Amino acid sequence: MSTCWARLLFVASWICFNTYSVSGTCMSGKYGLDCSYTCHCDAANCNNVTGCSGSCLEGWSGPRCTKGNIGLRKTAYQSSFYIGFESHSPRLAVDGKLEQGDYAKKCIITGGGQKNSWWEVDLQRDYYIHDVVIHFRTDYLRRKPGVQVHSSMRANQSNAGHWCGNTSASSPNITTLTCDDTARYITLYRSAGDRVMDFCEVEVFVCAAGSFGDDCSQFCHCRDRPCNHVTGECTGGCKPNWTGQTSCDSSHYGELCNNNCSSRHCNVSSSCHNITGRCDSGCTAGWMSPDCTTKCQGGTFGPGCHSKCSGRYCKGDSSFCDVQNGTCQHGCQPGWKSPSCDIHCDTDHYGVNCESVCADRHCKGEQLCNHELGYCNSGCLSGWTGLTCVEAQVDTGNTDTGNSDSTSIAFAVVAGILFVLLVIMTSLFIWQVDLILCFFSY
């Protein structure tokens, strides 16, 4: 039963991992190609492609938070203690406090009267060391010359191992020495002068996996080991889609070289910039952005996405809008051309699909041809009828004349009747007036 659960857990983990990897969205705190790199900043500032953009975690610095002090608060040892400073732990030099004066209150001092003195930090595991930075006291400089820095895979406590460099009287108070070595231990050793060492902080910097350069801000994509911290060279070969030190191969582009040049929608055959993938001569209709991989948005279509779907004259439902040509599913309203229905008929045509010819109308005088209906404003020539004067009148002959005479007779009869009624009403009115006058005369 336990074996079954273990298999199920493995499958679930694999699905989860591949979901993140394939979708291009990394789990929180991860970024880059295959989500294989770790952000050393607040999760809110960790972009899943480019990494950090600020708010580095303690011990990490640089524009991408990719330069880390891996000596911070690690275990440290020293050969002896100066009289009166026995309580000054060797870890004062890796506590992250960079004060360099104040009479060595926050610095380490090795004992006097010795043949040599050493101080060593254990990094807990092997690292590819970028450089070592020593913060010397600023209030007492006599012990700055002659400090040697060595890196080693085992506890050293001497001047053996890989030599990173040494200091001199002219060295700055904050001295940087490049190690360029894989090591677990960093040892500072002095046998010159009074053999006493005093310094306030030692920082051991590494570039985060996949980065290189002075501030570790450049990215490399090596197959199975870190790249050279200066040149970015991959001694073990490149990850898929990558070539050289930091460039994509000829068929890919982008920050992670995970975009195919062949997936672009360039207007013509185009070069493929290894970062932007920009199309030299623009995009085919329906596509936008420098690399022509984004469909028209915001209700636009066509070349350059300059045409608006709302400017079409579609018949019926116009919600569908093809990003390439803006095709109306049910055709155009009268007076507009397919497929996008945003161009009206020319001056010689009108109507549905612009199939009607303006010259076929029979209008009175010279009239413009409305591209939608083609109507004649001032009526038709004799013998023609209809809105566009393309319907011939039917000759009704005598029937029309007879109907006209009948209508005239009817009007005459009605007029006569109305005249008789008017005479009668007038007579009655005069009679009533005479009757009233007679009544009052008596």
CSV table of C-alpha atoms in Angstrom, one decimal, residues 23-442:
chain,number,residue,atom,x,y,z
A,23,SER,CA,3.0,26.8,-19.1
A,24,GLY,CA,6.0,29.2,-18.7
A,25,THR,CA,4.9,30.2,-15.2
A,26,CYS,CA,7.4,29.2,-12.5
A,27,MET,CA,6.6,28.4,-8.9
A,28,SER,CA,7.1,31.2,-6.4
A,29,GLY,CA,10.8,32.1,-6.0
A,30,LYS,CA,11.9,30.4,-9.2
A,31,TYR,CA,12.6,31.9,-12.7
A,32,GLY,CA,14.4,31.4,-15.9
A,33,LEU,CA,14.9,28.6,-18.4
A,34,ASP,CA,13.1,25.5,-17.0
A,35,CYS,CA,12.4,27.5,-13.8
A,36,SER,CA,15.8,26.3,-12.7
A,37,TYR,CA,17.1,29.5,-11.0
A,38,THR,CA,16.2,30.9,-7.6
A,39,CYS,CA,15.2,34.5,-6.9
A,40,HIS,CA,17.1,36.1,-4.0
A,41,CYS,CA,14.5,38.8,-3.4
A,42,ASP,CA,10.9,39.2,-2.2
A,43,ALA,CA,8.5,37.0,-4.2
A,44,ALA,CA,6.6,40.1,-5.3
A,45,ASN,CA,9.7,41.3,-7.2
A,46,CYS,CA,10.6,38.0,-8.8
A,47,ASN,CA,9.7,37.8,-12.5
A,48,ASN,CA,9.4,34.2,-13.8
A,49,VAL,CA,11.6,35.1,-16.8
A,50,THR,CA,14.1,37.7,-15.8
A,51,GLY,CA,14.3,37.2,-12.0
A,52,CYS,CA,14.6,39.9,-9.4
A,53,SER,CA,14.0,43.7,-9.9
A,54,GLY,CA,14.8,44.9,-6.4
A,55,SER,CA,14.4,44.3,-2.6
A,56,CYS,CA,17.3,41.8,-2.4
A,57,LEU,CA,17.4,39.4,0.5
A,58,GLU,CA,20.1,39.9,3.1
A,59,GLY,CA,23.5,39.0,1.7
A,60,TRP,CA,22.5,39.4,-1.9
A,61,SER,CA,23.1,42.4,-4.2
A,62,GLY,CA,23.3,43.6,-7.8
A,63,PRO,CA,20.5,44.8,-10.2
A,64,ARG,CA,19.1,41.2,-10.3
A,65,CYS,CA,20.1,40.1,-6.7
A,66,THR,CA,22.4,37.5,-8.3
A,67,LYS,CA,25.6,38.4,-6.4
A,68,GLY,CA,25.6,36.7,-3.0
A,69,ASN,CA,27.9,36.9,0.1
A,70,ILE,CA,27.9,33.3,1.1
A,71,GLY,CA,30.4,33.9,3.9
A,72,LEU,CA,27.7,35.8,5.9
A,73,ARG,CA,27.3,34.3,9.4
A,74,LYS,CA,29.2,31.2,8.6
A,75,THR,CA,31.5,29.5,11.1
A,76,ALA,CA,34.9,31.1,11.4
A,77,TYR,CA,38.2,30.4,13.3
A,78,GLN,CA,41.4,32.3,14.0
A,79,SER,CA,44.9,31.4,15.2
A,80,SER,CA,45.1,33.6,18.3
A,81,PHE,CA,43.6,36.6,20.0
A,82,TYR,CA,45.2,40.0,20.8
A,83,ILE,CA,45.5,40.8,24.5
A,84,GLY,CA,42.4,42.6,25.6
A,85,PHE,CA,40.4,41.4,22.6
A,86,GLU,CA,39.9,37.7,23.7
A,87,SER,CA,36.1,38.2,23.6
A,88,HIS,CA,36.1,39.2,20.0
A,89,SER,CA,34.8,36.2,18.2
A,90,PRO,CA,36.2,35.3,14.7
A,91,ARG,CA,32.6,35.6,13.5
A,92,LEU,CA,32.7,39.4,14.0
A,93,ALA,CA,34.3,39.3,10.5
A,94,VAL,CA,31.2,37.6,8.9
A,95,ASP,CA,28.4,39.3,10.9
A,96,GLY,CA,27.4,41.6,8.0
A,97,LYS,CA,28.4,44.8,9.9
A,98,LEU,CA,30.7,46.9,7.8
A,99,GLU,CA,31.8,49.5,10.4
A,100,GLN,CA,35.6,49.9,9.9
A,101,GLY,CA,36.7,52.3,12.7
A,102,ASP,CA,35.9,52.9,16.4
A,103,TYR,CA,39.0,51.2,17.7
A,104,ALA,CA,38.2,47.7,16.3
A,105,LYS,CA,35.1,47.3,18.5
A,106,LYS,CA,33.5,45.3,15.8
A,107,CYS,CA,36.6,43.8,14.2
A,108,ILE,CA,38.8,40.8,14.8
A,109,ILE,CA,42.5,41.1,15.9
A,110,THR,CA,44.8,38.1,16.1
A,111,GLY,CA,47.5,37.7,18.8
A,112,GLY,CA,51.0,39.2,18.7
A,113,GLY,CA,54.3,37.5,19.1
A,114,GLN,CA,53.4,34.7,16.7
A,115,LYS,CA,55.3,33.4,13.7
A,116,ASN,CA,52.2,33.9,11.6
A,117,SER,CA,48.5,34.4,12.1
A,118,TRP,CA,45.5,33.2,10.2
A,119,TRP,CA,41.7,33.6,10.1
A,120,GLU,CA,39.4,31.1,8.2
A,121,VAL,CA,35.7,30.8,7.3
A,122,ASP,CA,34.0,27.5,6.5
A,123,LEU,CA,31.4,28.1,3.8
A,124,GLN,CA,29.7,24.7,4.6
A,125,ARG,CA,29.9,23.4,1.1
A,126,ASP,CA,31.8,23.9,-2.2
A,127,TYR,CA,31.2,27.1,-4.1
A,128,TYR,CA,32.6,28.6,-7.3
A,129,ILE,CA,34.1,31.7,-5.7
A,130,HIS,CA,33.8,35.0,-7.6
A,131,ASP,CA,35.9,37.3,-5.3
A,132,VAL,CA,36.8,38.0,-1.7
A,133,VAL,CA,36.3,41.5,-0.2
A,134,ILE,CA,38.2,42.6,2.9
A,135,HIS,CA,37.1,45.6,5.0
A,136,PHE,CA,40.1,46.9,6.9
A,137,ARG,CA,40.1,49.2,9.8
A,138,THR,CA,40.2,52.9,8.9
A,139,ASP,CA,41.6,54.1,12.2
A,140,TYR,CA,44.8,52.0,12.1
A,141,LEU,CA,46.3,51.0,8.8
A,142,ARG,CA,49.7,49.6,9.7
A,143,ARG,CA,48.5,45.9,9.6
A,144,LYS,CA,46.9,46.2,6.1
A,145,PRO,CA,50.0,45.1,4.1
A,146,GLY,CA,51.0,41.5,3.6
A,147,VAL,CA,47.7,39.8,4.1
A,148,GLN,CA,47.4,36.7,1.8
A,149,VAL,CA,44.1,35.2,0.7
A,150,HIS,CA,43.8,31.5,-0.1
A,151,SER,CA,40.9,29.2,-1.1
A,152,SER,CA,40.8,25.5,-0.5
A,153,MET,CA,38.5,22.4,-0.5
A,154,ARG,CA,39.7,21.4,3.0
A,155,ALA,CA,40.4,23.3,6.2
A,156,ASN,CA,43.7,25.1,5.6
A,157,GLN,CA,44.8,27.4,8.4
A,158,SER,CA,47.9,28.2,6.5
A,159,ASN,CA,49.2,29.8,3.3
A,160,ALA,CA,48.6,26.6,1.3
A,161,GLY,CA,45.8,26.1,-1.3
A,162,HIS,CA,44.8,28.3,-4.2
A,163,TRP,CA,46.2,31.8,-4.0
A,164,CYS,CA,43.7,34.5,-4.6
A,165,GLY,CA,46.0,37.5,-4.0
A,166,ASN,CA,47.5,39.6,-1.3
A,167,THR,CA,47.4,43.2,0.0
A,168,SER,CA,49.9,46.0,0.1
A,169,ALA,CA,50.2,49.4,1.8
A,170,SER,CA,48.6,51.0,-1.2
A,171,SER,CA,45.6,48.6,-1.2
A,172,PRO,CA,42.3,50.4,-0.6
A,173,ASN,CA,40.6,50.1,2.8
A,174,ILE,CA,38.0,47.9,1.1
A,175,THR,CA,40.1,45.5,-1.0
A,176,THR,CA,38.7,43.1,-3.6
A,177,LEU,CA,40.7,40.0,-4.6
A,178,THR,CA,39.5,37.6,-7.4
A,179,CYS,CA,39.7,33.9,-6.6
A,180,ASP,CA,38.1,32.3,-9.6
A,181,ASP,CA,38.2,28.9,-7.8
A,182,THR,CA,35.9,26.2,-6.4
A,183,ALA,CA,36.4,26.0,-2.7
A,184,ARG,CA,34.8,25.5,0.7
A,185,TYR,CA,37.3,27.4,2.9
A,186,ILE,CA,38.7,30.9,2.6
A,187,THR,CA,41.8,31.6,4.6
A,188,LEU,CA,43.5,35.0,5.4
A,189,TYR,CA,47.2,34.6,6.3
A,190,ARG,CA,49.9,37.1,7.4
A,191,SER,CA,53.5,36.5,8.3
A,192,ALA,CA,54.9,39.9,7.6
A,193,GLY,CA,55.6,42.8,10.0
A,194,ASP,CA,54.2,42.0,13.5
A,195,ARG,CA,52.2,39.2,11.9
A,196,VAL,CA,49.0,40.6,13.6
A,197,MET,CA,45.9,40.9,11.4
A,198,ASP,CA,43.0,43.2,12.1
A,199,PHE,CA,40.0,43.6,9.8
A,200,CYS,CA,36.3,44.2,10.3
A,201,GLU,CA,34.5,42.2,7.7
A,202,VAL,CA,35.3,39.5,5.0
A,203,GLU,CA,32.7,39.0,2.2
A,204,VAL,CA,32.9,36.0,0.0
A,205,PHE,CA,31.0,36.6,-3.2
A,206,VAL,CA,29.6,34.2,-5.7
A,207,CYS,CA,27.4,34.6,-8.7
A,208,ALA,CA,24.0,32.9,-8.5
A,209,ALA,CA,23.6,29.9,-10.8
A,210,GLY,CA,23.3,31.0,-14.4
A,211,SER,CA,24.8,34.5,-14.0
A,212,PHE,CA,28.3,36.0,-14.5
A,213,GLY,CA,30.1,39.4,-14.8
A,214,ASP,CA,31.4,41.9,-12.3
A,215,ASP,CA,28.0,42.3,-10.7
A,216,CYS,CA,26.7,38.9,-11.8
A,217,SER,CA,24.0,40.6,-13.8
A,218,GLN,CA,24.6,38.8,-17.1
A,219,PHE,CA,23.1,35.4,-17.8
A,220,CYS,CA,24.6,32.2,-19.1
A,221,HIS,CA,22.8,28.9,-19.9
A,222,CYS,CA,25.3,26.1,-19.3
A,223,ARG,CA,24.3,22.5,-19.5
A,224,ASP,CA,25.6,21.0,-16.3
A,225,ARG,CA,28.0,23.4,-14.5
A,226,PRO,CA,28.5,27.1,-13.6
A,227,CYS,CA,29.9,29.4,-16.3
A,228,ASN,CA,33.1,31.4,-16.0
A,229,HIS,CA,32.2,34.3,-13.7
A,230,VAL,CA,34.0,36.8,-16.0
A,231,THR,CA,33.4,35.6,-19.6
A,232,GLY,CA,30.2,33.5,-19.1
A,233,GLU,CA,31.9,30.6,-21.0
A,234,CYS,CA,30.2,27.2,-20.6
A,235,THR,CA,32.9,24.6,-20.4
A,236,GLY,CA,30.4,21.7,-20.3
A,237,GLY,CA,28.3,22.8,-23.3
A,238,CYS,CA,25.0,24.8,-23.6
A,239,LYS,CA,21.4,24.1,-22.7
A,240,PRO,CA,19.0,23.3,-25.6
A,241,ASN,CA,18.4,26.2,-28.0
A,242,TRP,CA,21.5,28.1,-26.8
A,243,THR,CA,24.8,28.6,-28.5
A,244,GLY,CA,28.1,30.4,-27.8
A,245,GLN,CA,28.2,32.0,-24.4
A,246,THR,CA,24.9,34.0,-24.1
A,247,SER,CA,23.2,33.9,-27.5
A,248,CYS,CA,20.3,31.7,-28.8
A,249,ASP,CA,20.9,29.5,-31.8
A,250,SER,CA,19.7,30.7,-35.2
A,251,SER,CA,16.1,29.3,-34.9
A,252,HIS,CA,15.3,30.6,-31.4
A,253,TYR,CA,15.0,34.0,-29.6
A,254,GLY,CA,14.0,35.6,-26.3
A,255,GLU,CA,15.3,36.0,-22.8
A,256,LEU,CA,15.3,32.2,-22.4
A,257,CYS,CA,15.7,31.3,-26.1
A,258,ASN,CA,12.4,29.4,-25.8
A,259,ASN,CA,10.6,31.2,-28.7
A,260,ASN,CA,10.8,29.7,-32.2
A,261,CYS,CA,11.6,32.0,-35.0
A,262,SER,CA,9.3,30.0,-37.2
A,263,SER,CA,6.2,30.7,-35.0
A,264,ARG,CA,6.3,34.4,-35.9
A,265,HIS,CA,3.9,35.9,-38.5
A,266,CYS,CA,6.2,38.2,-40.4
A,267,ASN,CA,5.0,40.0,-43.5
A,268,VAL,CA,7.9,38.7,-45.6
A,269,SER,CA,10.9,36.5,-44.9
A,270,SER,CA,12.7,38.1,-42.0
A,271,SER,CA,15.9,37.9,-39.9
A,272,CYS,CA,15.3,36.7,-36.3
A,273,HIS,CA,17.0,38.9,-33.6
A,274,ASN,CA,18.2,36.6,-30.8
A,275,ILE,CA,16.4,38.7,-28.1
A,276,THR,CA,13.4,40.5,-29.6
A,277,GLY,CA,12.7,38.3,-32.7
A,278,ARG,CA,11.6,41.5,-34.5
A,279,CYS,CA,10.1,41.1,-38.0
A,280,ASP,CA,12.0,43.4,-40.4
A,281,SER,CA,9.0,44.4,-42.5
A,282,GLY,CA,6.1,44.2,-40.1
A,283,CYS,CA,3.4,41.6,-39.6
A,284,THR,CA,0.9,39.8,-41.7
A,285,ALA,CA,-2.7,41.0,-41.3
A,286,GLY,CA,-4.1,40.2,-37.8
A,287,TRP,CA,-0.9,40.2,-35.9
A,288,MET,CA,1.1,42.8,-33.9
A,289,SER,CA,4.1,43.3,-31.5
A,290,PRO,CA,7.7,43.5,-32.7
A,291,ASP,CA,7.9,39.7,-33.2
A,292,CYS,CA,4.4,39.4,-34.7
A,293,THR,CA,3.2,36.7,-32.3
A,294,THR,CA,0.3,38.7,-30.7
A,295,LYS,CA,-3.1,38.7,-32.3
A,296,CYS,CA,-4.9,42.0,-32.8
A,297,GLN,CA,-6.6,43.1,-29.6
A,298,GLY,CA,-9.1,45.7,-28.4
A,299,GLY,CA,-11.6,45.1,-31.2
A,300,THR,CA,-9.1,45.6,-34.1
A,301,PHE,CA,-8.2,43.7,-37.2
A,302,GLY,CA,-6.2,43.7,-40.4
A,303,PRO,CA,-2.7,44.9,-41.3
A,304,GLY,CA,-1.1,46.6,-38.4
A,305,CYS,CA,-4.4,46.1,-36.4
A,306,HIS,CA,-5.4,49.6,-37.6
A,307,SER,CA,-9.0,48.7,-38.5
A,308,LYS,CA,-11.8,48.7,-35.9
A,309,CYS,CA,-14.4,46.0,-35.7
A,310,SER,CA,-16.9,48.6,-34.5
A,311,GLY,CA,-16.5,50.4,-37.9
A,312,ARG,CA,-17.9,47.6,-39.9
A,313,TYR,CA,-21.5,47.5,-41.4
A,314,CYS,CA,-22.4,43.9,-40.9
A,315,LYS,CA,-25.8,42.4,-41.6
A,316,GLY,CA,-27.2,40.9,-38.4
A,317,ASP,CA,-24.9,39.9,-35.5
A,318,SER,CA,-21.5,41.6,-35.8
A,319,SER,CA,-19.9,40.3,-32.6
A,320,PHE,CA,-17.6,38.0,-34.5
A,321,CYS,CA,-14.6,39.8,-36.0
A,322,ASP,CA,-11.8,37.8,-37.7
A,323,VAL,CA,-8.5,39.4,-36.7
A,324,GLN,CA,-7.1,38.9,-40.2
A,325,ASN,CA,-9.8,40.4,-42.4
A,326,GLY,CA,-12.7,41.3,-40.1
A,327,THR,CA,-15.1,39.1,-42.1
A,328,CYS,CA,-18.8,39.6,-41.3
A,329,GLN,CA,-20.4,36.2,-40.8
A,330,HIS,CA,-23.7,37.2,-42.5
A,331,GLY,CA,-22.5,39.6,-45.1
A,332,CYS,CA,-22.8,43.3,-45.3
A,333,GLN,CA,-25.5,45.9,-45.1
A,334,PRO,CA,-26.5,47.5,-48.5
A,335,GLY,CA,-23.9,49.8,-49.8
A,336,TRP,CA,-20.8,48.1,-48.2
A,337,LYS,CA,-18.3,45.6,-49.5
A,338,SER,CA,-17.2,42.2,-48.2
A,339,PRO,CA,-15.5,40.7,-46.4
A,340,SER,CA,-15.0,43.3,-43.7
A,341,CYS,CA,-17.9,45.6,-44.7
A,342,ASP,CA,-16.0,48.8,-43.9
A,343,ILE,CA,-15.5,50.0,-47.4
A,344,HIS,CA,-18.6,51.6,-49.2
A,345,CYS,CA,-19.5,51.0,-52.8
A,346,ASP,CA,-17.7,53.1,-55.4
A,347,THR,CA,-19.5,56.0,-57.2
A,348,ASP,CA,-20.8,53.7,-59.9
A,349,HIS,CA,-22.4,51.0,-57.8
A,350,TYR,CA,-24.9,50.7,-54.9
A,351,GLY,CA,-27.0,48.3,-52.9
A,352,VAL,CA,-26.4,44.7,-51.6
A,353,ASN,CA,-22.8,43.6,-52.3
A,354,CYS,CA,-22.5,46.7,-54.5
A,355,GLU,CA,-24.0,44.7,-57.3
A,356,SER,CA,-26.5,47.4,-58.6
A,357,VAL,CA,-25.2,49.8,-61.3
A,358,CYS,CA,-26.0,53.5,-60.9
A,359,ALA,CA,-26.1,54.0,-64.7
A,360,ASP,CA,-29.1,51.6,-64.9
A,361,ARG,CA,-31.3,54.0,-63.0
A,362,HIS,CA,-33.7,56.4,-64.9
A,363,CYS,CA,-33.6,59.5,-62.7
A,364,LYS,CA,-34.7,63.0,-63.8
A,365,GLY,CA,-31.7,65.2,-64.4
A,366,GLU,CA,-28.2,64.6,-63.1
A,367,GLN,CA,-28.3,63.0,-59.6
A,368,LEU,CA,-25.8,61.5,-57.2
A,369,CYS,CA,-26.0,57.8,-56.5
A,370,ASN,CA,-26.4,57.0,-52.9
A,371,HIS,CA,-24.1,54.0,-52.2
A,372,GLU,CA,-26.6,52.3,-49.9
A,373,LEU,CA,-30.0,52.6,-51.7
A,374,GLY,CA,-29.2,54.4,-55.0
A,375,TYR,CA,-32.5,56.4,-54.7
A,376,CYS,CA,-33.4,59.3,-57.1
A,377,ASN,CA,-34.2,62.5,-55.2
A,378,SER,CA,-36.1,64.3,-57.9
A,379,GLY,CA,-38.2,61.5,-59.2
A,380,CYS,CA,-38.0,59.3,-62.3
A,381,LEU,CA,-38.2,59.9,-66.1
A,382,SER,CA,-41.5,59.3,-67.7
A,383,GLY,CA,-42.3,55.6,-67.9
A,384,TRP,CA,-40.3,54.6,-64.9
A,385,THR,CA,-41.1,54.3,-61.2
A,386,GLY,CA,-39.7,53.0,-57.9
A,387,LEU,CA,-37.2,54.4,-55.4
A,388,THR,CA,-34.3,53.9,-57.8
A,389,CYS,CA,-36.4,54.3,-61.0
A,390,VAL,CA,-35.6,51.0,-62.5
A,391,GLU,CA,-39.1,49.7,-62.6
A,392,ALA,CA,-41.0,50.3,-65.8
A,393,GLN,CA,-44.5,51.8,-65.5
A,394,VAL,CA,-47.4,49.6,-66.8
A,395,ASP,CA,-49.4,51.2,-69.7
A,396,THR,CA,-53.1,51.0,-68.5
A,397,GLY,CA,-54.6,52.5,-71.7
A,398,ASN,CA,-58.4,53.5,-71.7
A,399,THR,CA,-58.9,52.0,-68.4
A,400,ASP,CA,-56.9,54.8,-66.9
A,401,THR,CA,-58.9,57.4,-68.9
A,402,GLY,CA,-62.2,55.9,-67.8
A,403,ASN,CA,-61.2,55.9,-64.3
A,404,SER,CA,-60.1,59.5,-64.5
A,405,ASP,CA,-63.5,60.6,-66.0
A,406,SER,CA,-65.5,58.7,-63.4
A,407,THR,CA,-63.5,60.4,-60.7
A,408,SER,CA,-64.3,63.8,-62.2
A,409,ILE,CA,-68.0,63.1,-62.3
A,410,ALA,CA,-68.0,61.9,-58.8
A,411,PHE,CA,-66.4,65.1,-57.6
A,412,ALA,CA,-68.9,67.2,-59.5
A,413,VAL,CA,-71.9,65.3,-58.0
A,414,VAL,CA,-70.6,65.7,-54.5
A,415,ALA,CA,-70.0,69.4,-55.1
A,416,GLY,CA,-73.5,70.0,-56.4
A,417,ILE,CA,-75.1,68.2,-53.3
A,418,LEU,CA,-73.0,70.3,-51.0
A,419,PHE,CA,-74.1,73.5,-52.8
A,420,VAL,CA,-77.9,72.6,-52.5
A,421,LEU,CA,-77.5,71.9,-48.8
A,422,LEU,CA,-75.8,75.2,-48.3
A,423,VAL,CA,-78.7,77.1,-50.0
A,424,ILE,CA,-81.3,75.2,-47.9
A,425,MET,CA,-79.4,76.0,-44.6
A,426,THR,CA,-79.2,79.7,-45.6
A,427,SER,CA,-82.9,79.9,-46.4
A,428,LEU,CA,-83.8,78.4,-43.0
A,429,PHE,CA,-81.6,80.8,-41.2
A,430,ILE,CA,-83.2,83.8,-42.9
A,431,TRP,CA,-86.7,82.5,-42.2
A,432,GLN,CA,-86.0,82.1,-38.5
A,433,VAL,CA,-84.7,85.7,-38.3
A,434,ASP,CA,-87.9,87.1,-40.0
A,435,LEU,CA,-90.1,85.1,-37.6
A,436,ILE,CA,-88.3,86.5,-34.6
A,437,LEU,CA,-88.6,90.1,-35.9
A,438,CYS,CA,-92.4,89.6,-36.5
A,439,PHE,CA,-92.9,88.4,-33.0
A,440,PHE,CA,-91.3,91.4,-31.4
A,441,SER,CA,-93.2,93.8,-33.7
A,442,TYR,CA,-96.5,92.7,-32.1
